[in-house]
CSV table of N, CA, C and O in Angstrom, one decimal:
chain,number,residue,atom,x,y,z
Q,1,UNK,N,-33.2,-27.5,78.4
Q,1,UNK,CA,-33.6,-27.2,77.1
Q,1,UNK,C,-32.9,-25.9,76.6
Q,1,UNK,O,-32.9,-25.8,75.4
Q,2,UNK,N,-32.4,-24.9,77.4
Q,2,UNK,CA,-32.0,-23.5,77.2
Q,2,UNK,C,-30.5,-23.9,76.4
Q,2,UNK,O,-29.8,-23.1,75.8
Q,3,UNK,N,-30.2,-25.3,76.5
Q,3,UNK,CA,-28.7,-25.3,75.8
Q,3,UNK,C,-29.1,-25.7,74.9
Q,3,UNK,O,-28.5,-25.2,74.0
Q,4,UNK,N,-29.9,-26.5,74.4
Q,4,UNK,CA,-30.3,-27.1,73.1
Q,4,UNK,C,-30.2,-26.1,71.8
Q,4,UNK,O,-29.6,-26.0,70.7
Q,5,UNK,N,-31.3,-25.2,72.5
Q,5,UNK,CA,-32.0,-23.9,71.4
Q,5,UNK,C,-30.2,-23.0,71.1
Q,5,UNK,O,-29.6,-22.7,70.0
Q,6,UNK,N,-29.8,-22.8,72.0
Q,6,UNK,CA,-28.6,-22.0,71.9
Q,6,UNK,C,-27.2,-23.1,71.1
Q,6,UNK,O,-26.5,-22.5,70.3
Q,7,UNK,N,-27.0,-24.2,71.4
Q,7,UNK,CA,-26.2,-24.7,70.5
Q,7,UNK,C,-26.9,-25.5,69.1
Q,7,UNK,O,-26.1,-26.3,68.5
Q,8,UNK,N,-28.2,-25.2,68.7
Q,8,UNK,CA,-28.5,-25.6,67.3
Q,8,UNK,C,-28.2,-24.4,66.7
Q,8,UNK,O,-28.0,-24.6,65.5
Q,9,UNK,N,-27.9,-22.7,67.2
Q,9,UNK,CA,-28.0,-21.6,66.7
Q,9,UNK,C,-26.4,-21.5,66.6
Q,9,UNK,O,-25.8,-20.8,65.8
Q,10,UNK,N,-25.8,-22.3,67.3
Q,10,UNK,CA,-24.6,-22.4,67.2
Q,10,UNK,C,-24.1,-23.1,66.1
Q,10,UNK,O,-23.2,-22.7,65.4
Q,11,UNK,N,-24.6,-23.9,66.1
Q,11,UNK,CA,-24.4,-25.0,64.9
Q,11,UNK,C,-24.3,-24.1,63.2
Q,11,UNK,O,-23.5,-24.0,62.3
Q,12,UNK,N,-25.8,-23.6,63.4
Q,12,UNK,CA,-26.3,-22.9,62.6
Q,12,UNK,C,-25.3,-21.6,61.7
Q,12,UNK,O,-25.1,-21.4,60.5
Q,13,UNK,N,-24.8,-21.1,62.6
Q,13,UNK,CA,-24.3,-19.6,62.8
Q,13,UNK,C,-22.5,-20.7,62.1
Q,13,UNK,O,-21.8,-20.5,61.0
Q,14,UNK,N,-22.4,-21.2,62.7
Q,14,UNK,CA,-21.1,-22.3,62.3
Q,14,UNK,C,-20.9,-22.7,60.8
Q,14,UNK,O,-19.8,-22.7,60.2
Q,15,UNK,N,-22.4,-23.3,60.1
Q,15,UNK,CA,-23.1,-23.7,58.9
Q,15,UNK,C,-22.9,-22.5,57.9
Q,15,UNK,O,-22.6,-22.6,56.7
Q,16,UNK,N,-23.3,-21.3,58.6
Q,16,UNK,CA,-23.1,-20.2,57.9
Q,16,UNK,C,-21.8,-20.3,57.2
Q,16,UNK,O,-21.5,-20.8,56.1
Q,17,UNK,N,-20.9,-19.4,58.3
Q,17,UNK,CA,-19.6,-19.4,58.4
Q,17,UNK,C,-18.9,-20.3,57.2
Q,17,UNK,O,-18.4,-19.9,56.2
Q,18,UNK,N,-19.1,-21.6,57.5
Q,18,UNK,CA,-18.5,-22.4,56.2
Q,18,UNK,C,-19.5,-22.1,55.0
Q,18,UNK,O,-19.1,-22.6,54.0
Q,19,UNK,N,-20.4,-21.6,55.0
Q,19,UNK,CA,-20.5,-21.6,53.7
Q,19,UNK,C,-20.7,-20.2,52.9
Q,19,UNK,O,-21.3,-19.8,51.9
Q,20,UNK,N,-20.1,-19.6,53.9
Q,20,UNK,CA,-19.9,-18.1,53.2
Q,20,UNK,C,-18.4,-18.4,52.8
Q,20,UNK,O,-18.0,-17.8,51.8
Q,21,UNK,N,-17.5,-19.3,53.7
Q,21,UNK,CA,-16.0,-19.4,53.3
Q,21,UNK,C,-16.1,-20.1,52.1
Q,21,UNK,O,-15.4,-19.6,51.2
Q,22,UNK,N,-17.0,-21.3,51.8
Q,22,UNK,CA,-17.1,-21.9,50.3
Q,22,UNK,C,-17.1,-21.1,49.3
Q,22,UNK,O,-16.2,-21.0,48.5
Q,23,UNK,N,-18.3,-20.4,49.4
Q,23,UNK,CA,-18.7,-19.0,48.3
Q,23,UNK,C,-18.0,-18.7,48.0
Q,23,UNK,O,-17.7,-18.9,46.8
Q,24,UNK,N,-17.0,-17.8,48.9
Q,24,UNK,CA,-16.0,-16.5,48.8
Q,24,UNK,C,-14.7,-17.8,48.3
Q,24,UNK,O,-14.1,-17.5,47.2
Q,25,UNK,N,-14.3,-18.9,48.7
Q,25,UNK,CA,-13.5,-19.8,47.8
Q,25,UNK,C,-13.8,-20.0,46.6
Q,25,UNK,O,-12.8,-20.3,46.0
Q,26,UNK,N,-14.9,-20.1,45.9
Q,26,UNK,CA,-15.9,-20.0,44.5
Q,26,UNK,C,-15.4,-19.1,44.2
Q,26,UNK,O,-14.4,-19.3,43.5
Q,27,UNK,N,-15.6,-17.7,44.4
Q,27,UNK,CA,-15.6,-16.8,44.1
Q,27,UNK,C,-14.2,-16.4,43.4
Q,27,UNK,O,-14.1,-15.9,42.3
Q,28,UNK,N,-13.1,-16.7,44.4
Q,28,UNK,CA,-12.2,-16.1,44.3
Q,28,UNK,C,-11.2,-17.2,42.8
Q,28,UNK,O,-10.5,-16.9,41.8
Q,29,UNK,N,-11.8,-18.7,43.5
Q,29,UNK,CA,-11.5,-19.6,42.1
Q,29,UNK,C,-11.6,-19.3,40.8
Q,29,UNK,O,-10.6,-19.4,40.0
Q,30,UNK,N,-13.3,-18.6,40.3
Q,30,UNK,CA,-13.6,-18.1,39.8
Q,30,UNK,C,-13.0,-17.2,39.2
Q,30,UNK,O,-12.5,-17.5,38.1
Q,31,UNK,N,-12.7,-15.6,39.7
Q,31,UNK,CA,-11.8,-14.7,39.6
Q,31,UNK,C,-10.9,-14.8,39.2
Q,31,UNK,O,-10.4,-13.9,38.5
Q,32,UNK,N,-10.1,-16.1,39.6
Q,32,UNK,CA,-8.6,-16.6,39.1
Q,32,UNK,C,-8.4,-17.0,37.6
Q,32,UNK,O,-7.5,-16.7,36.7
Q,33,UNK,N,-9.7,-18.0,37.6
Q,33,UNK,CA,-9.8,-18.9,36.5
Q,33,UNK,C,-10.0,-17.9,35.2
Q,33,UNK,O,-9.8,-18.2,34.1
Q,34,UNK,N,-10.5,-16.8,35.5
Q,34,UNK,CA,-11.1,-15.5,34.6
Q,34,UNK,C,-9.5,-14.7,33.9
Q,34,UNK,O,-9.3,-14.1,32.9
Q,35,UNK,N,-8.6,-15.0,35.2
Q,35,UNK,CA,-7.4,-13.6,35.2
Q,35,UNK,C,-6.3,-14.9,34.1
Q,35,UNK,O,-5.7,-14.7,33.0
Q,36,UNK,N,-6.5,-16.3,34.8
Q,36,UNK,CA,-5.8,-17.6,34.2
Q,36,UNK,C,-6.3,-17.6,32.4
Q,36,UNK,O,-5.5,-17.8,31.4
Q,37,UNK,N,-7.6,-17.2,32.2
Q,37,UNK,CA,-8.0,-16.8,30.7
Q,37,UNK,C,-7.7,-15.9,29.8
Q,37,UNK,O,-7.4,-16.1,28.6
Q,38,UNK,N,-7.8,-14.7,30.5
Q,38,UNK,CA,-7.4,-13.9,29.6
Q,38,UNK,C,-5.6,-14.0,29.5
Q,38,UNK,O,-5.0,-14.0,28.4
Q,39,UNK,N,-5.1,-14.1,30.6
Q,39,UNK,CA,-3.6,-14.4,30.1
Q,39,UNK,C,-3.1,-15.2,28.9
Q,39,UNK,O,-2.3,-15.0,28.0
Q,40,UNK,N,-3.9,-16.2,29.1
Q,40,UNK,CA,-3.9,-17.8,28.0
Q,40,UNK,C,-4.4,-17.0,26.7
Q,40,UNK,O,-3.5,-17.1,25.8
Q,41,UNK,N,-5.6,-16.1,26.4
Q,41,UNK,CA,-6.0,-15.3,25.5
Q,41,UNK,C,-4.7,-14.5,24.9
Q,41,UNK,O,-4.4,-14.5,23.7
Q,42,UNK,N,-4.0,-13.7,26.0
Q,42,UNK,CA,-3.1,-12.9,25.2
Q,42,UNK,C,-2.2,-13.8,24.8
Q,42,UNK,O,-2.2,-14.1,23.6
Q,43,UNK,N,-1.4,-14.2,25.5
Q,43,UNK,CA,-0.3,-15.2,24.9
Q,43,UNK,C,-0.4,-15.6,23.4
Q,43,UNK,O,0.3,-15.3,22.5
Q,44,UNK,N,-2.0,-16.6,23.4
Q,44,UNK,CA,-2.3,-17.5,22.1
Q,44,UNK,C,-2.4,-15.5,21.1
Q,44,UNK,O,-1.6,-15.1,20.3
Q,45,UNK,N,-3.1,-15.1,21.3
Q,45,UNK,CA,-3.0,-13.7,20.6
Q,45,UNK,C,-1.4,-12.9,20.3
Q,45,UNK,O,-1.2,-12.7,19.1
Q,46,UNK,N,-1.0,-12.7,20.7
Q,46,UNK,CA,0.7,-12.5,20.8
Q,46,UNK,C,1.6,-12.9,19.7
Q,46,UNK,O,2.4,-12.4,18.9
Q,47,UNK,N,1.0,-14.9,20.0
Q,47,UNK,CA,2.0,-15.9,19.2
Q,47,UNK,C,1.1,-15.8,17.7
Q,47,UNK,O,1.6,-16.2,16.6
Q,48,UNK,N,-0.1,-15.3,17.7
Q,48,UNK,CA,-0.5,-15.7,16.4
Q,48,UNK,C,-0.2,-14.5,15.8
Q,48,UNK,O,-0.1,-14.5,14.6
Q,49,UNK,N,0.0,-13.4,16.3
Q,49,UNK,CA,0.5,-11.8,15.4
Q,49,UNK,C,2.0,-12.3,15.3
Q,49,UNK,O,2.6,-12.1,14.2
Q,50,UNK,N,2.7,-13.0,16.1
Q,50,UNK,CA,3.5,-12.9,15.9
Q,50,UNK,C,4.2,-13.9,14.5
Q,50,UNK,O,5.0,-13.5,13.6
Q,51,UNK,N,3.6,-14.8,14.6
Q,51,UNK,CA,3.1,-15.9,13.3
Q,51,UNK,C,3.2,-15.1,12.5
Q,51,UNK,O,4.3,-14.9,12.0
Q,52,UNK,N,2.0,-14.5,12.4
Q,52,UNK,CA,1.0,-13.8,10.8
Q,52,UNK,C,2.4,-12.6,10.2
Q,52,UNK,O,2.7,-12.6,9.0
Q,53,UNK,N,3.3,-11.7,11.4
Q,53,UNK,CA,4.0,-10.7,11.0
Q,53,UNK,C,5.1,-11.7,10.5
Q,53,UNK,O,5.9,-11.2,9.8
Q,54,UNK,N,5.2,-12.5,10.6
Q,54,UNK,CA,6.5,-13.3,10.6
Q,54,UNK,C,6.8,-14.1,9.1
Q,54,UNK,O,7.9,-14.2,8.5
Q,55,UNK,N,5.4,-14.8,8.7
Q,55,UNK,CA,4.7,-14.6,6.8
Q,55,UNK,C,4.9,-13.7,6.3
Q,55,UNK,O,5.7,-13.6,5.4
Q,56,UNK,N,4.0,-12.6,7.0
Q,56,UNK,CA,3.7,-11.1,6.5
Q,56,UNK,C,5.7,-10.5,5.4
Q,56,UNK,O,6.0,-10.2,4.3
Q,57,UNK,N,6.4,-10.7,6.7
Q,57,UNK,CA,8.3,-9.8,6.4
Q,57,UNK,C,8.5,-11.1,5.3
Q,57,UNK,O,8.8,-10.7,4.2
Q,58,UNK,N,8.3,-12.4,5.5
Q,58,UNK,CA,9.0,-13.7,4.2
Q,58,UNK,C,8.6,-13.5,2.9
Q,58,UNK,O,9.3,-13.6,1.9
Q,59,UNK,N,6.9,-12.9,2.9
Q,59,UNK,CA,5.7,-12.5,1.6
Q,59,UNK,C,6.8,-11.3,1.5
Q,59,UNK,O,7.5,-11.4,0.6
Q,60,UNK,N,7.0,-10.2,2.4
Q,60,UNK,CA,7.4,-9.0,1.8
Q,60,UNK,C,8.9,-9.3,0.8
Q,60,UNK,O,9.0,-9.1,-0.4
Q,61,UNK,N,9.8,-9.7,1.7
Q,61,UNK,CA,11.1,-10.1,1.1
Q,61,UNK,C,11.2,-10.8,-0.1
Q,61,UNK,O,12.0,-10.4,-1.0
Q,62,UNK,N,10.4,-11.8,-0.4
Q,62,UNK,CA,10.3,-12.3,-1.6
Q,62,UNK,C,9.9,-11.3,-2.6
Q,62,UNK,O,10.6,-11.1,-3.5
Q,63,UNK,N,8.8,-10.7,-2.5
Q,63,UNK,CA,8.4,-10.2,-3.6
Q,63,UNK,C,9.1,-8.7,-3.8
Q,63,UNK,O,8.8,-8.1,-4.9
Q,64,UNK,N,10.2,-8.1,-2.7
Q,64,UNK,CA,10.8,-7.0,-2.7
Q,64,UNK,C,11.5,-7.4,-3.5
Q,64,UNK,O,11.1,-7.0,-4.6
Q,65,UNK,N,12.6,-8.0,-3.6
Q,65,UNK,CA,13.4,-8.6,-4.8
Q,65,UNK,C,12.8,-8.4,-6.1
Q,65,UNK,O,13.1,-7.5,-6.9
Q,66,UNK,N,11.9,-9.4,-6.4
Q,66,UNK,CA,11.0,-8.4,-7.5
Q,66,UNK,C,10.9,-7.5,-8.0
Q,66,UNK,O,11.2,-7.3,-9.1
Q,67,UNK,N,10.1,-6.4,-6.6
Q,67,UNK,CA,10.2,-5.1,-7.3
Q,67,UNK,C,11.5,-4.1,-7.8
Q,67,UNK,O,11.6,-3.1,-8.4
Q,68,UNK,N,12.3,-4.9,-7.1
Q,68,UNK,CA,14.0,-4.0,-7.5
Q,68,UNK,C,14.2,-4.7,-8.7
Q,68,UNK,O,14.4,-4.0,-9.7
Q,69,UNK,N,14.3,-5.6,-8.8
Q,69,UNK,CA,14.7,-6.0,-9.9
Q,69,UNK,C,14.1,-5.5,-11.5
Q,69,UNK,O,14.7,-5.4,-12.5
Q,70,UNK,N,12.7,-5.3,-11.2
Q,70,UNK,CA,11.6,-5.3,-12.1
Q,70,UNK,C,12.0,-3.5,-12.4
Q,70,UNK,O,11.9,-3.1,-13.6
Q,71,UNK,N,12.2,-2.9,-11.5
Q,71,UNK,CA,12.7,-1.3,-11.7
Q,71,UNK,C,14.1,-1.0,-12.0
Q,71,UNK,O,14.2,0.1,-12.6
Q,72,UNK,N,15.0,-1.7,-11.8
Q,72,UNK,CA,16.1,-2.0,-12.7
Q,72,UNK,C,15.9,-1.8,-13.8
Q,72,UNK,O,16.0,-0.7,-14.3
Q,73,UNK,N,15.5,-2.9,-14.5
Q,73,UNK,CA,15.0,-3.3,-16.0
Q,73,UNK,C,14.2,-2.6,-17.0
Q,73,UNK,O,13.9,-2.8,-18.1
Q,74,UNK,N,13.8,-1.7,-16.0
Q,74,UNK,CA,12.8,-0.3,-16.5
Q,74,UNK,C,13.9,0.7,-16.7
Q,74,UNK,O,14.1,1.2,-17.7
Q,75,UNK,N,14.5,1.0,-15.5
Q,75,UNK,CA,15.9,2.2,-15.5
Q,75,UNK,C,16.4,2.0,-16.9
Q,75,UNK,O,16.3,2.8,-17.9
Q,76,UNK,N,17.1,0.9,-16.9
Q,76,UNK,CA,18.0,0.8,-18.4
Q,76,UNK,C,17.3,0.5,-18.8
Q,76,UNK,O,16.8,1.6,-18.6
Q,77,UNK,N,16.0,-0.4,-19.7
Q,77,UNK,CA,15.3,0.3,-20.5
Q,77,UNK,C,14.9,1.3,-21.2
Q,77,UNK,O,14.6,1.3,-22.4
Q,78,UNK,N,14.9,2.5,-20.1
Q,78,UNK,CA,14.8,3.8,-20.6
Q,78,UNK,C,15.5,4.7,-20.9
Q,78,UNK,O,15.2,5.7,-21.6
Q,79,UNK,N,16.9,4.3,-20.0
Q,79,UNK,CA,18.4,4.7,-20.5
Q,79,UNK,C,18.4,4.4,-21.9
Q,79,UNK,O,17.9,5.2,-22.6
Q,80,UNK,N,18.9,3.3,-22.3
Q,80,UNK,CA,18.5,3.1,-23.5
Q,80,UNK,C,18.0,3.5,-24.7
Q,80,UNK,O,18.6,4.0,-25.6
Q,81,UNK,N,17.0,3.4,-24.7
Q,81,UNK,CA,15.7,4.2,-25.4
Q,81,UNK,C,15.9,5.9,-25.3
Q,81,UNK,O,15.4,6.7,-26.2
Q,82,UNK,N,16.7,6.5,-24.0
Q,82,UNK,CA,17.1,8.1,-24.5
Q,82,UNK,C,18.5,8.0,-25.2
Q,82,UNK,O,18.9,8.6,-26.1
Q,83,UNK,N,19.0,7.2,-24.6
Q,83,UNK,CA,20.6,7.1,-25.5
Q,83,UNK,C,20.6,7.4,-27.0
Q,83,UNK,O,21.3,8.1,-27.6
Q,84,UNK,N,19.3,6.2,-27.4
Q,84,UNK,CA,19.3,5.9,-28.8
Q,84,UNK,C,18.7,7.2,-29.6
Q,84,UNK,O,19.0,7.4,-30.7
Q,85,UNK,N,17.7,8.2,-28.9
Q,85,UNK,CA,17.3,9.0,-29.4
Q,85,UNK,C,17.9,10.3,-29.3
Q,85,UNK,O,17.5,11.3,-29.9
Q,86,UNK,N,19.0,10.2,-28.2
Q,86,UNK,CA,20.1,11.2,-28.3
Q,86,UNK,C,21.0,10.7,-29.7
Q,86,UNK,O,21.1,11.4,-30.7
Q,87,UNK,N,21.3,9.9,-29.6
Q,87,UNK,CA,22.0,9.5,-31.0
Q,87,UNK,C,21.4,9.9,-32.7
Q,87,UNK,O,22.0,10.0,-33.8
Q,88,UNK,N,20.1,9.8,-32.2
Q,88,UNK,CA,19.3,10.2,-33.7
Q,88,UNK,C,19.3,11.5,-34.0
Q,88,UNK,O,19.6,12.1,-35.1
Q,89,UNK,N,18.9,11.9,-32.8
Q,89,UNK,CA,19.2,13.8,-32.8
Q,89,UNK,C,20.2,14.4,-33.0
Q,89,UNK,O,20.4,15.5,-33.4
Q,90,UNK,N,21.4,13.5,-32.5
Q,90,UNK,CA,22.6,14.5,-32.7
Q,90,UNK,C,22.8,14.0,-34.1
Q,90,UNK,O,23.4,14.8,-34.7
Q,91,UNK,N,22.6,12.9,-34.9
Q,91,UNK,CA,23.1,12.9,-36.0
Q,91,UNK,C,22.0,13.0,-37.3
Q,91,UNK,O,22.1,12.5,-38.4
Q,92,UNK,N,21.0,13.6,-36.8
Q,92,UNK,CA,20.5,14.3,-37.9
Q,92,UNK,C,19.7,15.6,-37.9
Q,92,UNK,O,18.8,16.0,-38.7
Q,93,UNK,N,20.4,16.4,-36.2
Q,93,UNK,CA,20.2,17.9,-36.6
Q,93,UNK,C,20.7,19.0,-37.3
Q,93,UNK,O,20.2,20.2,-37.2
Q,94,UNK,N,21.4,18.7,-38.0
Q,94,UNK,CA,22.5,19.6,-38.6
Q,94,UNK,C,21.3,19.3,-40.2
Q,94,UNK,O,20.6,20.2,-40.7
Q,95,UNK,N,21.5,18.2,-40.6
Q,95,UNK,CA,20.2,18.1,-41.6
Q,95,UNK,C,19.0,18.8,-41.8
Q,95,UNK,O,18.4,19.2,-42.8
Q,96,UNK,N,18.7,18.8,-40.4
Q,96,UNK,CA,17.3,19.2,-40.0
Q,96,UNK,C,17.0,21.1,-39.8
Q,96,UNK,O,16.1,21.8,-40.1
Q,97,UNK,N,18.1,21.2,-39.1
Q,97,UNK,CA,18.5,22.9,-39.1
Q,97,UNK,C,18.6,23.6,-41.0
Q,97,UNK,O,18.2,24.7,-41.3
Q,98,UNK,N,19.1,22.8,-41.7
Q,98,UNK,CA,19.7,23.1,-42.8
Q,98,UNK,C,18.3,23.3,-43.3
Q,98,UNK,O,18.0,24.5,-43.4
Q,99,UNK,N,17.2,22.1,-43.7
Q,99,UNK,CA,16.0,22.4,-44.6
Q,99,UNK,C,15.6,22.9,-43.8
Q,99,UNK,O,15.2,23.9,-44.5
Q,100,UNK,N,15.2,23.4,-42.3
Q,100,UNK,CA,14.4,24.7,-41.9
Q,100,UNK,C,14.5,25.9,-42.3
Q,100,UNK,O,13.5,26.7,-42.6
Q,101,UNK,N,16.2,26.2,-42.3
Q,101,UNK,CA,16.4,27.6,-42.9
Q,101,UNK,C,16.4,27.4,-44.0
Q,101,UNK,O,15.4,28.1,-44.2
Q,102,UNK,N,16.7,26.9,-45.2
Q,102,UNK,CA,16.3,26.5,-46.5
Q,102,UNK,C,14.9,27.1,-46.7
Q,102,UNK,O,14.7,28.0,-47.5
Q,103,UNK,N,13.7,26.3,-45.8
Q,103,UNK,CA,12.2,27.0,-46.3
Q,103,UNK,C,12.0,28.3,-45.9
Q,103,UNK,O,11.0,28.9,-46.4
Q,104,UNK,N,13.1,29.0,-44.7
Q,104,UNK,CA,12.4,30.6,-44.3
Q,104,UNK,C,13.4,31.6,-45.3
Q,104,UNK,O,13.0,32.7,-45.7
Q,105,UNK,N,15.1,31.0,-45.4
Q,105,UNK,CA,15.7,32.2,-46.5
Q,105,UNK,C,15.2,32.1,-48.0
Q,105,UNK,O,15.0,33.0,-48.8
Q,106,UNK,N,15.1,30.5,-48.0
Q,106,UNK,CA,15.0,31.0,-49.8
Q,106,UNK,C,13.4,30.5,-49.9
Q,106,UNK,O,12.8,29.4,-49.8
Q,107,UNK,N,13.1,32.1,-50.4
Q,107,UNK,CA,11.8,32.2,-51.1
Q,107,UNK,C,11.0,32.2,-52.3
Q,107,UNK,O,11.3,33.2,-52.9
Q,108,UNK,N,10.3,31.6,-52.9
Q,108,UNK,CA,10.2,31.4,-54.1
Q,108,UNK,C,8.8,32.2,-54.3
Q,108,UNK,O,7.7,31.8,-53.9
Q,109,UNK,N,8.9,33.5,-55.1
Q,109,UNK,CA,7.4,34.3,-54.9
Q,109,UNK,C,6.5,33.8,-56.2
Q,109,UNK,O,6.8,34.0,-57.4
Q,110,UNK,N,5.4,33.0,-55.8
Q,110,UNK,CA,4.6,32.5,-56.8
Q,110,UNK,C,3.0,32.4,-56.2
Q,110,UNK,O,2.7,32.2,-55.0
Q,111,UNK,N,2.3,32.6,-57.0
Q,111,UNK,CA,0.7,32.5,-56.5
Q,111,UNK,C,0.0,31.2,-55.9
Q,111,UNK,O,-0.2,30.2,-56.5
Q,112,UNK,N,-0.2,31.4,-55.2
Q,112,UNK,CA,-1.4,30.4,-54.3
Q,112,UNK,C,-2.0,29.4,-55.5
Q,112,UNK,O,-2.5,29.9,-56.5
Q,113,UNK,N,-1.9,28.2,-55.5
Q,113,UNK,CA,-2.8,27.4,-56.1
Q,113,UNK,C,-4.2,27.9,-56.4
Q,113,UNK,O,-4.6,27.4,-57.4
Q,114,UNK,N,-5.1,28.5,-55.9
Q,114,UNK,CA,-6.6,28.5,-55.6
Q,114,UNK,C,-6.4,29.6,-55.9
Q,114,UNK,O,-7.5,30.1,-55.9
Q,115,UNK,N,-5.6,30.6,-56.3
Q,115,UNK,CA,-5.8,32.0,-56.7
Q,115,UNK,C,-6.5,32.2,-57.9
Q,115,UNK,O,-5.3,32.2,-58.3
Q,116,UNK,N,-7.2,32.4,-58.9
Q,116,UNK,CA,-7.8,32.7,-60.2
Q,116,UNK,C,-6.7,33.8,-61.0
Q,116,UNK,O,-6.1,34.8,-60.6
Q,117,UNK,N,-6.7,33.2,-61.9
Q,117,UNK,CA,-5.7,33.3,-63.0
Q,117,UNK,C,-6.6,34.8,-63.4
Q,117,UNK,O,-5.9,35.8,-63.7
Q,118,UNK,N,-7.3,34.9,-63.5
Q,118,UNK,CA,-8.1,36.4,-64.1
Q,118,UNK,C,-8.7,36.9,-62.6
Q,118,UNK,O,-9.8,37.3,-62.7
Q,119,UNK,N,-8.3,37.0,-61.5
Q,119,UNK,CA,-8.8,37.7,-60.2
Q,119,UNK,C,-7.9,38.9,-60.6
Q,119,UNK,O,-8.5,39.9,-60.9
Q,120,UNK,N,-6.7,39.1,-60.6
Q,120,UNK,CA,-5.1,39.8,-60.9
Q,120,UNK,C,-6.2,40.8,-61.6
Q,120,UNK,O,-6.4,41.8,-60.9
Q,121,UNK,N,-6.7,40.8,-62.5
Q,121,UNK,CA,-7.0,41.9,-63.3
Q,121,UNK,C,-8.2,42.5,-63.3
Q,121,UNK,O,-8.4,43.4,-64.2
Q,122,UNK,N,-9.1,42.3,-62.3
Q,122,UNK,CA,-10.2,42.4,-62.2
Q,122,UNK,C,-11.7,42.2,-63.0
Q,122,UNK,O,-12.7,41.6,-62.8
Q,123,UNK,N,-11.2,43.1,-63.9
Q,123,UNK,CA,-12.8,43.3,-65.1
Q,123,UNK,C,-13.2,42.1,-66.0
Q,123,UNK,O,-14.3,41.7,-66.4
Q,124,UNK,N,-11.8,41.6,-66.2
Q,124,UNK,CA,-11.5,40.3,-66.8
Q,124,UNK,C,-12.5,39.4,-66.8
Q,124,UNK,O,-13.0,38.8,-67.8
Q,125,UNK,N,-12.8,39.3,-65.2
Q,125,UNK,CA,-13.3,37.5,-64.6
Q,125,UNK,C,-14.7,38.2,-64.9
Q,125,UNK,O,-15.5,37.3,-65.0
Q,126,UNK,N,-15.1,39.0,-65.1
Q,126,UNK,CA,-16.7,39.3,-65.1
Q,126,UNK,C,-17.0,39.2,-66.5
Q,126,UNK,O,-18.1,39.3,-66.9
């Protein structure tokens, strides 16, 4: 009987063994399957920035054209519009110079509208 008790603990101890090897095979599957995930995560992550930036530069480009163009058309626009008012100025400052000094040399000395025609003399207006 002394071999019985000693090879059922054998057995036992054996039973162990494989199933601490199972576990730690779980285990390590597990671990794998976790490292196999997140890889798969970055990749699909990666390709989809890579996507989105790749819209993102075609939306940019298209509508860059646009804005050059649209600032062009503003530029000369505005060229224009000073051109035309350099043109006005140079051809009607000499005009414009003339009646200024006109109103400050020649003076015409005469009374104020609102002045009273009997203020001048004082005793008069009373």
């Amino acid at each position: 009987m002394a071999a019985h008790p000693s090879q059922g603990i054998q057995t036992l101890l054996e039973a162990e063994k494989d199933a601490a090897k199972i576990v730690q095979q779980a285990r390590q599957y597990r671990v794998q399957r976790l490292k196999d995930a997140r890889s798969e995560a970055t990749k699909e992550i990666e390709e989809y920035r890579r996507v989105k930036e790749d819209e993102f530069k075609a939306f940019e480009a298209s509508y860059a054209g646009n804005i050059s163009n649209s600032q062009v058309a503003v530029e000369k626009e505005t060229d224009d519009k000073l051109q035309s008012i350099t043109e006005v100025f140079e051809a009607q400052k000499d005009q414009v110079l003339r009646k200024l000094l006109d109103r400050v040399v020649l003076i015409k000395p005469e009374l104020h509208r609102n002045l009273k025609k009997g203020a001048l003399g004082g005793p008069e207006e009373q």
